[in-house]
Amino acid sequence: MAVTCKKISLRFPRHLADRPVVYHLIKDYNLELNILKATISSDGGHMVLELRGSRSDFDKGIEYLTKTGLIIDTLCREVTRNEARCTDCGACVTVCPADSFVVDPLTREVAFDEEKCVVCGMCILSCPSRSMELHF
Ligand code: SF4
Ligand code: SF4
């Protein structure tokens, strides 16, 4: 199952500030979340969340937030590979908890499946040629 992990910024207009959106994201959309920042003022509220879940649940959760009338900014975070730098050394294969890398038994080439990546960052630390890149 492809896992999506994204940071989003939510702005609540004053009349929506007491909506239990966090509760619904967890209960109705099976999303794990981490509240990174939450403030409330007389104008409304602002929250920064890290959401994690399947692509389908993530998309449904975002749709729910949009329909509720919240103002959403997606602060995307993803890991990509600079193919030109990769030397197929295989160092990333053993550290990846999501099995995002597969070694071809014949050619020894290391394929990267971005869909499996859970953005843990381990391959970035272990890659000697700095092929793996984190983007926000
Ligand atoms: S960041 Fe790297 S090590 Fe972590 S899940 Fe993604 S591909 Fe695997
Ligand atoms: S550790 Fe880096 S250079 Fe080695 S196979 Fe993985 S991405 Fe390629």
PDB file of C-alpha atoms and ligand atoms in Angstrom, residues 81 85-93 101 110 123 126-132, ligand 2:
ATOM      1  CA  ARG A  81      16.422   9.975  -6.417  1.00  0.00           C
ATOM      2  CA  ARG A  85      24.251  10.241  -9.272  1.00  0.00           C
ATOM      3  CA  CYS A  86      23.221   6.707  -8.263  1.00  0.00           C
ATOM      4  CA  THR A  87      26.014   4.137  -8.561  1.00  0.00           C
ATOM      5  CA  ASP A  88      23.823   1.104  -7.653  1.00  0.00           C
ATOM      6  CA  CYS A  89      25.986   0.483  -4.605  1.00  0.00           C
ATOM      7  CA  GLY A  90      23.022  -0.969  -2.677  1.00  0.00           C
ATOM      8  CA  ALA A  91      23.636   0.845   0.622  1.00  0.00           C
ATOM      9  CA  CYS A  92      20.052   2.114   0.686  1.00  0.00           C
ATOM     10  CA  VAL A  93      18.475  -1.318   0.219  1.00  0.00           C
ATOM     11  CA  PHE A 101      14.550  -0.396  -3.246  1.00  0.00           C
ATOM     12  CA  VAL A 110      18.919  -0.807  -7.746  1.00  0.00           C
ATOM     13  CA  CYS A 123      18.473   6.403   2.661  1.00  0.00           C
ATOM     14  CA  SER A 126      23.241   6.190   4.028  1.00  0.00           C
ATOM     15  CA  CYS A 127      23.703   7.066   0.334  1.00  0.00           C
ATOM     16  CA  PRO A 128      27.414   7.704  -0.323  1.00  0.00           C
ATOM     17  CA  SER A 129      26.795   9.550  -3.592  1.00  0.00           C
ATOM     18  CA  ARG A 130      24.043  11.768  -2.167  1.00  0.00           C
ATOM     19  CA  SER A 131      21.565  10.578  -4.764  1.00  0.00           C
ATOM     20  CA  MET A 132      18.577  10.649  -2.438  1.00  0.00           C
TER      21      MET A 132
HETATM   22  S1  SF4 B   2      22.750   4.190  -1.667  1.00  0.00           S
HETATM   23 FE1  SF4 B   2      22.596   5.830  -3.201  1.00  0.00          FE
HETATM   24  S2  SF4 B   2      24.094   5.296  -4.780  1.00  0.00           S
HETATM   25 FE2  SF4 B   2      23.745   3.469  -3.549  1.00  0.00          FE
HETATM   26  S3  SF4 B   2      22.115   2.332  -4.681  1.00  0.00           S
HETATM   27 FE3  SF4 B   2      21.114   3.598  -3.108  1.00  0.00          FE
HETATM   28  S4  SF4 B   2      20.585   5.516  -4.173  1.00  0.00           S
HETATM   29 FE4  SF4 B   2      22.108   4.467  -5.450  1.00  0.00          FE
END
